[in-house]
Short mmCIF file of C-alpha atoms and ligand atoms in Angstrom, two decimals:
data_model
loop_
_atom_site.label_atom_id
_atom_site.label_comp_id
_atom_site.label_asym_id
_atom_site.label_seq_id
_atom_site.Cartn_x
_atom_site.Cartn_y
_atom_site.Cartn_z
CA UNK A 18 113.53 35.14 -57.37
CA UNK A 19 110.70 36.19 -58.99
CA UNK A 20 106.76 35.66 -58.79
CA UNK A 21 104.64 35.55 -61.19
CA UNK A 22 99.95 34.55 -61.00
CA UNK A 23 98.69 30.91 -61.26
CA UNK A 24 96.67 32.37 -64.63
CA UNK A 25 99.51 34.67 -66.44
CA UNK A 26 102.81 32.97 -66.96
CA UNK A 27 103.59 36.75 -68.84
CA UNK A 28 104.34 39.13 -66.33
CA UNK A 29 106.33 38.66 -63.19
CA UNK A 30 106.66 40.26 -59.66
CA UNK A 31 109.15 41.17 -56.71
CA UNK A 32 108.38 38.94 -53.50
CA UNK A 33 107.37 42.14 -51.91
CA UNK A 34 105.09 43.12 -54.61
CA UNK A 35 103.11 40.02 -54.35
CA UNK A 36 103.40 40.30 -50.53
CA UNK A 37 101.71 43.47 -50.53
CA UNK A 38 99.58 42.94 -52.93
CA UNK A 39 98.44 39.30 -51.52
CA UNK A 40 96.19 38.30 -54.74
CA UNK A 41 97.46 39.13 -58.57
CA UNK A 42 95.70 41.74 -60.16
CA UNK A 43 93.98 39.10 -62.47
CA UNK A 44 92.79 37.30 -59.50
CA UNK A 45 95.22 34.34 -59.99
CA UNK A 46 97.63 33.58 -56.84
CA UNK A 47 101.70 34.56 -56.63
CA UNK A 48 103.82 31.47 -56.92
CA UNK A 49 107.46 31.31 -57.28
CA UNK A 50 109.23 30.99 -61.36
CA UNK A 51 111.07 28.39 -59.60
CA UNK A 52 110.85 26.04 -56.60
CA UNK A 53 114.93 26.81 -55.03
CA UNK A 54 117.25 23.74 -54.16
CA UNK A 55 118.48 23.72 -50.55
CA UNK A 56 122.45 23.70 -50.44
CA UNK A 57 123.87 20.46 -49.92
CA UNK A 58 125.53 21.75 -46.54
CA UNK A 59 122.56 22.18 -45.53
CA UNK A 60 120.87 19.29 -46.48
CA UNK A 61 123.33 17.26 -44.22
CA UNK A 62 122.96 19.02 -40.91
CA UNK A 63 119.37 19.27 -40.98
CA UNK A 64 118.72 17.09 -37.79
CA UNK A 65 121.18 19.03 -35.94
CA UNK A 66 120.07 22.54 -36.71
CA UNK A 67 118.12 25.07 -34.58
CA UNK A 68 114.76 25.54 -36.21
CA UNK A 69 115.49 29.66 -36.85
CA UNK A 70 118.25 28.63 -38.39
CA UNK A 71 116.19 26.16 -40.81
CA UNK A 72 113.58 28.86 -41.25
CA UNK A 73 116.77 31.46 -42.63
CA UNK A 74 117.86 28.89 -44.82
CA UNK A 75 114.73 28.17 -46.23
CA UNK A 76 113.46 31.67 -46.67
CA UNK A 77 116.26 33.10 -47.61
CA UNK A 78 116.09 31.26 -50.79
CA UNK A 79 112.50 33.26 -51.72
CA UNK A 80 113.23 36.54 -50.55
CA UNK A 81 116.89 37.59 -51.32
CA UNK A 82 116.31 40.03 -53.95
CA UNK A 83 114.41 42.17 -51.45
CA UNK A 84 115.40 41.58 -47.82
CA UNK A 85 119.06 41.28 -46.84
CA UNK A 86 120.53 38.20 -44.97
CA UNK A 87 120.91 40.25 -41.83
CA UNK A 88 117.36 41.89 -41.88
CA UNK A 89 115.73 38.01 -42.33
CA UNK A 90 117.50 36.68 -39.37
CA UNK A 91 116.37 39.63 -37.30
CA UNK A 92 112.85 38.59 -38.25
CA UNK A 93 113.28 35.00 -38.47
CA UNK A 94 114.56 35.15 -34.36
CA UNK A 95 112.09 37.88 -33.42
CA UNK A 96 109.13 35.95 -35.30
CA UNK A 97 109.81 32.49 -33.92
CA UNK A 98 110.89 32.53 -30.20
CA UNK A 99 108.93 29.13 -29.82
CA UNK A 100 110.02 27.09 -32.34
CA UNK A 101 107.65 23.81 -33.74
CA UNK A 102 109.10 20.64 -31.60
CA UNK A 103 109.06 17.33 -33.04
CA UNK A 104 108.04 14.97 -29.49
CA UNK A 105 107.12 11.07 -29.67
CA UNK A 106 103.53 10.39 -28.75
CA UNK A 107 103.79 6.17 -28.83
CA UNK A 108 104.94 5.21 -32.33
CA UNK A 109 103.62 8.29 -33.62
CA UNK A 110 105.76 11.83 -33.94
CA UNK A 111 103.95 14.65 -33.01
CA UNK A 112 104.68 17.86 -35.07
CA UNK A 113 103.32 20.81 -32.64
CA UNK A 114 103.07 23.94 -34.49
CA UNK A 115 100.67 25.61 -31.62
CA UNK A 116 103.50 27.16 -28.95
CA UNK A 117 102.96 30.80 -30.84
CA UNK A 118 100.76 33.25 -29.22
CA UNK A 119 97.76 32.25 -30.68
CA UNK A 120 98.52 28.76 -30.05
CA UNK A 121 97.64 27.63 -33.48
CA UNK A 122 100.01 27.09 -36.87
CA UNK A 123 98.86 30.27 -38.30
CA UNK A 124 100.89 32.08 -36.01
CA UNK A 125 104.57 31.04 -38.12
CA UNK A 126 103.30 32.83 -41.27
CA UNK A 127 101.26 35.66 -39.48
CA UNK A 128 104.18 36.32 -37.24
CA UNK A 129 106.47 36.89 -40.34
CA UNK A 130 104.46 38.49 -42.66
CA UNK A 131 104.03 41.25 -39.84
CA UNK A 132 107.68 42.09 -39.76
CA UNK A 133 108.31 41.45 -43.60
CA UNK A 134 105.27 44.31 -44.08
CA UNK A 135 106.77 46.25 -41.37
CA UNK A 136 110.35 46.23 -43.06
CA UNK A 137 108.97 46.68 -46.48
CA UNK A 138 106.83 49.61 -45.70
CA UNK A 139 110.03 51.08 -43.47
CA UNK A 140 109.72 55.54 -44.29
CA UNK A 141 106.25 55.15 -46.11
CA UNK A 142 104.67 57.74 -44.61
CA UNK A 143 101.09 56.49 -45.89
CA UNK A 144 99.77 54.24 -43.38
CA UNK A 145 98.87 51.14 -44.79
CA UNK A 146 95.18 49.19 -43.50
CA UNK A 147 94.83 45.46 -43.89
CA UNK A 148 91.65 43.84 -44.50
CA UNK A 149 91.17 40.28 -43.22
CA UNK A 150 88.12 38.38 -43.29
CA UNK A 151 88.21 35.02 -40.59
CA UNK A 152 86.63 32.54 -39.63
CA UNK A 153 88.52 31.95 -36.75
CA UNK A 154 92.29 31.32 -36.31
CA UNK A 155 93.23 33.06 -38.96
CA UNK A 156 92.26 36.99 -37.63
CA UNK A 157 93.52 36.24 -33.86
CA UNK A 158 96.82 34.91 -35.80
CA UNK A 159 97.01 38.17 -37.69
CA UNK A 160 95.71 41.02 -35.07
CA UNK A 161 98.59 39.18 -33.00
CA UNK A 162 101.24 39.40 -35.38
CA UNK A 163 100.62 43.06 -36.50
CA UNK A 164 99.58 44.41 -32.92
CA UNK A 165 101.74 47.53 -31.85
CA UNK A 166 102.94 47.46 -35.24
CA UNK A 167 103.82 51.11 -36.69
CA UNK A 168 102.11 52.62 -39.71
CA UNK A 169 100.10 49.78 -40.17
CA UNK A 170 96.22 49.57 -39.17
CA UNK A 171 94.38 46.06 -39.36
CA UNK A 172 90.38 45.87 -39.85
CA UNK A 173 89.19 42.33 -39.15
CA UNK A 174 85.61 41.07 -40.14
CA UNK A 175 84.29 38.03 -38.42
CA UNK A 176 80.88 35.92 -38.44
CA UNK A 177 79.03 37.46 -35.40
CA UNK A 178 78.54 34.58 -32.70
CA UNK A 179 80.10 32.49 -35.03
CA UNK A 180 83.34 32.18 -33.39
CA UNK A 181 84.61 30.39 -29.76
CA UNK A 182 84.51 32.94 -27.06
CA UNK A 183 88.20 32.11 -26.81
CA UNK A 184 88.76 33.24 -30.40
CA UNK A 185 86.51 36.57 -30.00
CA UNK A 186 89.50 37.54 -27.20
CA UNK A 187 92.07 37.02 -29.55
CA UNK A 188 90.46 38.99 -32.71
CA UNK A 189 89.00 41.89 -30.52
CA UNK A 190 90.50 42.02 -27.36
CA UNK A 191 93.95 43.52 -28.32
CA UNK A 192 92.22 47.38 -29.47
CA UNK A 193 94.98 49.99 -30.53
CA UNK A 194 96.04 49.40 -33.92
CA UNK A 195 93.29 46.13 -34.71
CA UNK A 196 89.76 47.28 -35.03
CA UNK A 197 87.38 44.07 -35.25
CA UNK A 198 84.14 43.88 -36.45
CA UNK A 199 81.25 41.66 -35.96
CA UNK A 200 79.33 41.08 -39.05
CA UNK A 201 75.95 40.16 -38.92
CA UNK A 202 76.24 36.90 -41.41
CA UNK A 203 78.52 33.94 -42.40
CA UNK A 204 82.30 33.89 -43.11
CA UNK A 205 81.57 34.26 -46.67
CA UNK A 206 79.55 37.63 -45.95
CA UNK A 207 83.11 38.70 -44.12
CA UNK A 208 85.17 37.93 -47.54
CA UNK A 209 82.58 39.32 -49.37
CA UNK A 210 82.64 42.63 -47.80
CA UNK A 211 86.46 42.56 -47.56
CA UNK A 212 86.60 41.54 -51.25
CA UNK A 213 84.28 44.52 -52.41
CA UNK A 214 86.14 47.23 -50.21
CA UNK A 215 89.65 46.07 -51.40
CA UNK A 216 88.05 46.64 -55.08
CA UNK A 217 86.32 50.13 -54.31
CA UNK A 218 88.95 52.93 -55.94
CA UNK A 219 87.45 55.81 -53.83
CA UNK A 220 88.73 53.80 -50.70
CA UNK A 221 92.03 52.90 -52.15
CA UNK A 222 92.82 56.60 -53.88
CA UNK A 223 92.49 57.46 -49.49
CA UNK A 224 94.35 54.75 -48.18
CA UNK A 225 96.58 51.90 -48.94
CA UNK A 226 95.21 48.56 -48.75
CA UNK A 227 96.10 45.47 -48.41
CA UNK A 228 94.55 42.00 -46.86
CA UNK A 229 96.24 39.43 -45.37
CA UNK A 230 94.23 35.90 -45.72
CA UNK A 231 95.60 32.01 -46.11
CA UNK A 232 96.57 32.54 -49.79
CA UNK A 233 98.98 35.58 -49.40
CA UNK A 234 102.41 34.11 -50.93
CA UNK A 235 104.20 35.66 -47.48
CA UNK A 236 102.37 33.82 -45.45
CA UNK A 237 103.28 30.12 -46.76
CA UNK A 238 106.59 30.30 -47.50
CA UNK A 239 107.75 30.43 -43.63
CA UNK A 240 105.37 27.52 -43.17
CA UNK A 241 108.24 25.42 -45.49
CA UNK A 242 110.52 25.50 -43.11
CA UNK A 243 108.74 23.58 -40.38
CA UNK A 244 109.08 20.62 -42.43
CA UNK A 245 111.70 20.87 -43.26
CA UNK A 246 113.04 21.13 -39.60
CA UNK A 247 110.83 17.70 -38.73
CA UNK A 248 111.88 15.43 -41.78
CA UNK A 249 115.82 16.47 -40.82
CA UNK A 250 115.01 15.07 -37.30
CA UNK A 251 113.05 11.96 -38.11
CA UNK A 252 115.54 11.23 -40.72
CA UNK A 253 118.18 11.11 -37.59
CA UNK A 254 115.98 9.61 -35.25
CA UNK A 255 115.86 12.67 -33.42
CA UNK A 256 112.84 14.09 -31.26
CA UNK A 257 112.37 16.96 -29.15
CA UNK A 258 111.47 16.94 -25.44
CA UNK A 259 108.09 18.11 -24.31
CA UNK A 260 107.57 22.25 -25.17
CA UNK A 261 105.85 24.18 -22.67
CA UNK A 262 102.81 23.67 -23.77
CA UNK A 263 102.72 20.18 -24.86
CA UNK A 264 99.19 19.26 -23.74
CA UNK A 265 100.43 15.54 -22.02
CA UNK A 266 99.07 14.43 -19.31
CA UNK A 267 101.55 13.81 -16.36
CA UNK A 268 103.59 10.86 -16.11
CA UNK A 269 102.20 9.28 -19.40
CA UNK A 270 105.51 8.79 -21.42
CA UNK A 271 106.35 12.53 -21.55
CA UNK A 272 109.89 12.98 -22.11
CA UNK A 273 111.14 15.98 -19.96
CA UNK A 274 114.21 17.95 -19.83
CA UNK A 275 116.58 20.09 -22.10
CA UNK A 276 118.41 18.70 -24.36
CA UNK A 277 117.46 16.33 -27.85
CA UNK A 278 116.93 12.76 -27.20
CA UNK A 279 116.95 9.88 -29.46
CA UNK A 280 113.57 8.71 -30.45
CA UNK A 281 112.45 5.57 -27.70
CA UNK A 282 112.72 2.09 -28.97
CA UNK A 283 110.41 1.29 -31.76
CA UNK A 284 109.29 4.94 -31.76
CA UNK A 285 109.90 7.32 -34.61
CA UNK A 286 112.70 4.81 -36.05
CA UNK A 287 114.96 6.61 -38.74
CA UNK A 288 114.41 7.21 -42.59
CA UNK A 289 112.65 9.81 -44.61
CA UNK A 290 109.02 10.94 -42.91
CA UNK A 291 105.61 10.51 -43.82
CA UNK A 292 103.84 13.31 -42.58
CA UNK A 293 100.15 13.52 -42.20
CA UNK A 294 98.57 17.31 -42.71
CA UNK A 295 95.09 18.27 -41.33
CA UNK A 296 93.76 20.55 -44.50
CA UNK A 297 91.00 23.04 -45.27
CA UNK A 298 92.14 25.81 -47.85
CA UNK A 299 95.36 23.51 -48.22
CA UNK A 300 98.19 26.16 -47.73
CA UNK A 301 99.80 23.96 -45.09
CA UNK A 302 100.39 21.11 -47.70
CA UNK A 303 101.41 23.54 -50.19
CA UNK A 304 104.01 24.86 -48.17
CA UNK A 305 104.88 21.06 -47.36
CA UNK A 306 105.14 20.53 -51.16
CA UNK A 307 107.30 22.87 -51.42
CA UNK A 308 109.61 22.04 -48.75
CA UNK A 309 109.59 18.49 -49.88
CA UNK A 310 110.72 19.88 -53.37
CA UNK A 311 113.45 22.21 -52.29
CA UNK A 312 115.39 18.38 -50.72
CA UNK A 313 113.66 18.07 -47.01
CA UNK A 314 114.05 14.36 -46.72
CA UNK A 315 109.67 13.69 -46.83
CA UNK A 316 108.88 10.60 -48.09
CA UNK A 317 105.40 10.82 -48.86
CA UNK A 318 102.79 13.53 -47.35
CA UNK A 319 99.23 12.96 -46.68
CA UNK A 320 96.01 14.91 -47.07
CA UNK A 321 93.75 14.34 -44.35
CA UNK A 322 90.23 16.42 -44.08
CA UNK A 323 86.98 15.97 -42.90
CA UNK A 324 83.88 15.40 -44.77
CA UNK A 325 84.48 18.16 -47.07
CA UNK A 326 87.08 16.21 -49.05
CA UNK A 327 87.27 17.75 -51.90
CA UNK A 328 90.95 16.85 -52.47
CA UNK A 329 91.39 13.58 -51.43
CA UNK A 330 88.11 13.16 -54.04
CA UNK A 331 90.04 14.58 -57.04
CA UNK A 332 92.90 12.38 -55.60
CA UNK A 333 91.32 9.34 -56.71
CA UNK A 334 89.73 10.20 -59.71
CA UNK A 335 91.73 12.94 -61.07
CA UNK A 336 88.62 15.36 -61.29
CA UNK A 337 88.49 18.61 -59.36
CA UNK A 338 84.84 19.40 -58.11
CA UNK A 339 84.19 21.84 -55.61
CA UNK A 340 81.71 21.06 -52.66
CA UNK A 341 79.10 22.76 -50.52
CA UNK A 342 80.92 23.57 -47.69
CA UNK A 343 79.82 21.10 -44.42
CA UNK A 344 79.58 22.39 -40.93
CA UNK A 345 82.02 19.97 -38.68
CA UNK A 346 83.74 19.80 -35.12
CA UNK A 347 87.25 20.31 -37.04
CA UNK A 348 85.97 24.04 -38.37
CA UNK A 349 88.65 25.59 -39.36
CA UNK A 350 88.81 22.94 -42.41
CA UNK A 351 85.36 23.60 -43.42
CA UNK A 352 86.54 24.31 -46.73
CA UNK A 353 84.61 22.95 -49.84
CA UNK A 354 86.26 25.07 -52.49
CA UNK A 355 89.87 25.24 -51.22
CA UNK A 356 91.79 28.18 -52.14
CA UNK A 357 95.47 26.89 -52.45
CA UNK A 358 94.57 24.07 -55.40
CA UNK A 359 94.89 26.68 -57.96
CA UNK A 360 98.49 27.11 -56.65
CA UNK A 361 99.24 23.10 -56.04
CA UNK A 362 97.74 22.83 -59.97
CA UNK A 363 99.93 25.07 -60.93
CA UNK A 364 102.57 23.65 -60.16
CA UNK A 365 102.04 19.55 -59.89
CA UNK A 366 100.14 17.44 -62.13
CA UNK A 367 97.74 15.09 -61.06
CA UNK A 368 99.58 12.34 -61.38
CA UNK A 369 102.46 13.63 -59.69
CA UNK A 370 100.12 14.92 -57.11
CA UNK A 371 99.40 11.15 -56.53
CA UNK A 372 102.76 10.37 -56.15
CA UNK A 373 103.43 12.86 -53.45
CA UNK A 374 100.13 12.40 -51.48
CA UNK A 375 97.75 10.07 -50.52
CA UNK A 376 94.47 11.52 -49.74
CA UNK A 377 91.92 10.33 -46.76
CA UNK A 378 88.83 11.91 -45.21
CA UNK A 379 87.60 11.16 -41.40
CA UNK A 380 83.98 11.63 -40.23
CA UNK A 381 83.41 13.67 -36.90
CA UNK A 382 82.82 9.97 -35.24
CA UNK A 383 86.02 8.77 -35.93
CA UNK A 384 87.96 12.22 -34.81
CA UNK A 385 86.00 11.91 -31.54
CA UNK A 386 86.94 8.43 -31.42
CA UNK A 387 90.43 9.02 -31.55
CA UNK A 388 90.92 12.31 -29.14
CA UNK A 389 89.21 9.76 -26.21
CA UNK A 390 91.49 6.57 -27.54
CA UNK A 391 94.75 8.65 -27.44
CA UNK A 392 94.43 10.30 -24.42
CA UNK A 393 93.30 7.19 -22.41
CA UNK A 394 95.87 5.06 -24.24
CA UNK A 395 99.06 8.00 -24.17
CA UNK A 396 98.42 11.20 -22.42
CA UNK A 397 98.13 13.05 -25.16
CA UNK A 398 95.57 15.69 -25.76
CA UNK A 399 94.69 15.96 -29.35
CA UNK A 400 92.39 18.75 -30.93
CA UNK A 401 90.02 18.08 -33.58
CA UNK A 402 91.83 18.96 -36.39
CA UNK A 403 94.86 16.76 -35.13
CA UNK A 404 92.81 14.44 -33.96
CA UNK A 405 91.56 14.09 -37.91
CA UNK A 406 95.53 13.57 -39.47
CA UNK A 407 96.05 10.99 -36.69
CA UNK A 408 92.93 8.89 -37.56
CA UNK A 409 93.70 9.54 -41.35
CA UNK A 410 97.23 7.69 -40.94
CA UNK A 411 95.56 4.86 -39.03
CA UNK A 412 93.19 4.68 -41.74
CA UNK A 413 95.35 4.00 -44.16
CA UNK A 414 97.64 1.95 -42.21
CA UNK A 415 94.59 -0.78 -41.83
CA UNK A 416 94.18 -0.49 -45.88
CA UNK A 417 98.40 -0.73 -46.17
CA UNK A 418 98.84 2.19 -47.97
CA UNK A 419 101.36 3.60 -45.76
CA UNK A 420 105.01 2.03 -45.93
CA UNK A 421 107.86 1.64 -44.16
CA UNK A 422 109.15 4.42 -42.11
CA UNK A 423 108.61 6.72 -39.49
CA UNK A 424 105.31 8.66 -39.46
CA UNK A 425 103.77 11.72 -37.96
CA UNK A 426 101.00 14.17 -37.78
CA UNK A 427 100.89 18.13 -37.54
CA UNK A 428 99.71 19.66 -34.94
CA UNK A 429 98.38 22.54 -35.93
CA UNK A 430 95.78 23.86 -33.41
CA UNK A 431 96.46 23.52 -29.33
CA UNK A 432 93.82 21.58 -27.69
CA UNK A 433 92.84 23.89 -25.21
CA UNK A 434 91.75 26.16 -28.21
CA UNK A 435 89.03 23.81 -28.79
CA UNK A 436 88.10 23.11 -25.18
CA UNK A 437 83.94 23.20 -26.32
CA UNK A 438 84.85 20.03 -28.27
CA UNK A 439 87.62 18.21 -26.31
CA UNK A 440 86.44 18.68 -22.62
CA UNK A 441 83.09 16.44 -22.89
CA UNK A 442 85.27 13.89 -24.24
CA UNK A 443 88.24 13.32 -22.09
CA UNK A 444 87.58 16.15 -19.30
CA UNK A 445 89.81 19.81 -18.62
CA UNK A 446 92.85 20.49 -20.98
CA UNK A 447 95.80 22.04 -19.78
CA UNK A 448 95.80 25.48 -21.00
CA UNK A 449 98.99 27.57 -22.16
CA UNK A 450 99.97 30.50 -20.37
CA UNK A 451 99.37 32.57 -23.89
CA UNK A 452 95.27 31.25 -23.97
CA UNK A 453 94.74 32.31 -20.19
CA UNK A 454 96.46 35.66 -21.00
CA UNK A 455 93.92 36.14 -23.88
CA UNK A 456 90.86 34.88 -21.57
CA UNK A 457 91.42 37.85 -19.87
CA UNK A 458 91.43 40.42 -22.70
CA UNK A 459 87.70 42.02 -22.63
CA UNK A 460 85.76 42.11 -26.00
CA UNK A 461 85.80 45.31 -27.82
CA UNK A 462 84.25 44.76 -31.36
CA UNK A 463 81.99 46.81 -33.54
CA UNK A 464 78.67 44.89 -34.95
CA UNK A 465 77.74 45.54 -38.61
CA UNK A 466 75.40 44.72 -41.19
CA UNK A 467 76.30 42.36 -43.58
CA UNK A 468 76.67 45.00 -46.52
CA UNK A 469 80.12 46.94 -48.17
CA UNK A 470 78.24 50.08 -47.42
CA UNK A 471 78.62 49.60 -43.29
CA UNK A 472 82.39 48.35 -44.36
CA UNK A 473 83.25 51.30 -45.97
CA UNK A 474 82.03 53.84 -43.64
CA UNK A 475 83.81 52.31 -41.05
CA UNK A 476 87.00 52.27 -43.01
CA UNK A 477 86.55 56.20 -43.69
C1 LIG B 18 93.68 26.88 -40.74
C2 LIG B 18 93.73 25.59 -40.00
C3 LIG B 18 93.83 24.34 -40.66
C4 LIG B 18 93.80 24.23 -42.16
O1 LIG B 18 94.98 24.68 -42.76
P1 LIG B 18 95.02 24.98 -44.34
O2 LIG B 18 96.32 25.58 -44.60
O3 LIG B 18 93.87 25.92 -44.59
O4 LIG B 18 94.81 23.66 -45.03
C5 LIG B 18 93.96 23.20 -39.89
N1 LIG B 18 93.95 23.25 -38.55
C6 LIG B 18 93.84 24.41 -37.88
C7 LIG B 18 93.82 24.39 -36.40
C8 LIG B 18 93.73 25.63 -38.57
O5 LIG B 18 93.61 26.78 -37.89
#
């Protein structure tokens, strides 16, 4: 398989060229020559198969030229010990991507991309320093996935008391091989500065560089598999039990114990999925998009985001205009301008964008509305940005838009991640044993002036 940039159809690349380099060198984003076709074999056992096993299958197809079979299942089962359970929440399935470290989807394609750098850089002798700029999830996800990891050093910038306590821990609480800084401006100082030091050729002639944001090609392809694994289940009728973290309160409908179990009467029913995706730079839908295209049995995805709906605008009227980007309570898709389009452009048209996905767009309200609703009404302890995909579907179930069929959300942050907004609502959320490990961590972060120069001379 080869890659090749959203803006040059001319010259193509290895997968771990474009992994490495994360952008093409015209600026344009790495996307596959080819979406590949899952085997038929596997098409059929889908509902039955462990999800590691659905994550080999699915990235195998991408990567073949450059990692061997046996290498990707090493990775595949040291990346994903936790797996992305599928569990009933009334009539609606719950896909929970948060039972990583960092308790929050990022985790599937920062985990990988970790040991995919790590194998690709094996006898380098030239350490290699990663740049990323966050806002949030994404550096905790990342300093997680590379800590401890040989010959690679990660530098991650961050909005200075712009972040949850909870997420400061998990960017600079980790030390050894992550060094965070605190930059004294927004999120788009933080890109800025990484953006300028990945160009500077004085820095680069010293080290090898390398950054590892939302729109690095390594990091969505993993992110196919989970739905993959979810539309084989719902297709069966099959749901998980309760993971270990599934934030439920006690005795409200939880299922417990090992095993699968058919979905509950009138619950997730049978039949291809619809699957609702909370989006911000829209990598999780892209990945979904591409799942859907390689046979996952999706019927129909759905864009949900908050008021910065850029997409779901250009949905309905087929024109693409970026937005200011709006402070909400579901941050991490504060996204006016999002980053993936150029890839889903490149490879859909609009119309057949509107075939795969329906847009919506929830107001802060409604999200808070529905975190108190379902948790009095089920148990179940929804974040914000969940909270947002599971009003969306209801949204458009009151307008029929949504057909027959099971339905379900992501999942894609843990609540307890979010406490600051979920606790005045509906009171304490269970937290995971991996956030109270990272409560403990003590800060250890560098403050710097918003400006490349401060950048560089720390990266000297
Ligand atoms: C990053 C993030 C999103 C948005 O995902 P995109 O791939 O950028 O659309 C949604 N929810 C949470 C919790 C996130 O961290």
């Amino acid at each position: 398989m080869r890659y090749y940039s959203t803006r040059n159809r001319g010259e193509t690349f290895s997968f771990a060229e474009a992994a490495i380099a994360g952008l093409a060198p015209d600026g344009g984003l790495f996307i596959p020559e080819e979406i590949p076709q899952y085997p038929a074999a596997v098409k059929t056992s889908l509902g039955t198969m462990d999800f590691c096993d659905i994550a080999f299958e699915t990235i195998k197809l991408y990567v073949k030229d450059d990692i061997p079979g046996a290498v990707l299942a090493d990775i595949v089962h040291s990346a994903y010990p936790f797996g992305a359970p599928l569990v009933a929440v009334d009539s609606m399935l719950a896909l929970e991507l948060f039972h990583g470290p960092t308790a929050a989807f990022k985790d599937f394609g920062a985990r990988f991309m970790a040991r995919v750098f790590a194998y690709i850089r094996r006898g380098e002798d030239k350490p290699l320093r990663i740049l990323v700029a966050t806002s949030g999830d994404t550096g905790g996800a990342v300093a997680d996935g590379f800590f401890d990891v040989p010959g690679i050093f990660v530098t991650v910038l961050y909005p200075k008391g712009r972040v949850t306590p909870l997420q400061e821990k998990q960017i600079a609480g980790l030390g050894k091989n992550i060094c965070a800084l605190a930059v004294e401006g927004s999120f788009d100082d933080c890109q800025r500065l990484v953006k300028a030091a990945l160009a500077d050729n004085d820095l680069r002639k010293k080290t090898a560089l390398s950054s590892a944001n939302s729109i690095n090609i390594c990091r969505l392809i993993p992110q196919a598999s989970y739905y993959t694994a979810a539309a084989g289940r719902a297709l069966a009728g099959i749901t998980d039990p309760d993971g270990d973290a599934t934030p439920r309160a006690g005795g409200k409908g939880g299922q417990s114990g090992g095993g699968n179990q058919p979905a509950g009467k009138g619950a997730a029913g049978c039949g291809p999925v619809t699957l609702c995706v909370p989006s911000g730079n829209f990598g999780n839908l892209t990945a979904g998009l591409y799942a859907m295209k390689m046979g996952a049995p999706v019927k129909q995805f759905i864009a949900a985001t908050n008021v910065n709906k850029t997409v779901p605008d250009y949905l309905d009227s087929g024109e693409y205009l970026e937005r200011i980007t709006q402070a909400t309570i579901s941050n991490a898709m504060d996204v006016g301008a999002p980053s993936n389009f150029e890839r889903m452009a490149a490879h859909f048209s609009w119309e057949q964008m509107r075939q795969a996905i329906l847009g919506v767009w929830v107001p802060d309200e409604d999200t808070r509305e529905a975190i108190k609703r379902v948790y009095s009404e089920e148990g179940y302890f929804l974040d914000p940005h969940s909270a947002v995909a599971w009003k969306g579907i209801e949204k458009l179930k009151a307008e029929n838009k949504t057909g027959e069929g099971p339905v379900g959300i992501l999942c894609t942050a843990h609540p307890a991640k979010f406490s600051e907004v979920v606790e005045p609502l509906i009171g304490a959320v269970p937290v995971p044993a991996s956030l109270e490990r990272a409560m403990d961590r003590k800060v250890n972060s560098k403050t710097i002036p918003p400006e490349t120069a401060a950048l560089l001379e720390e990266l000297r």
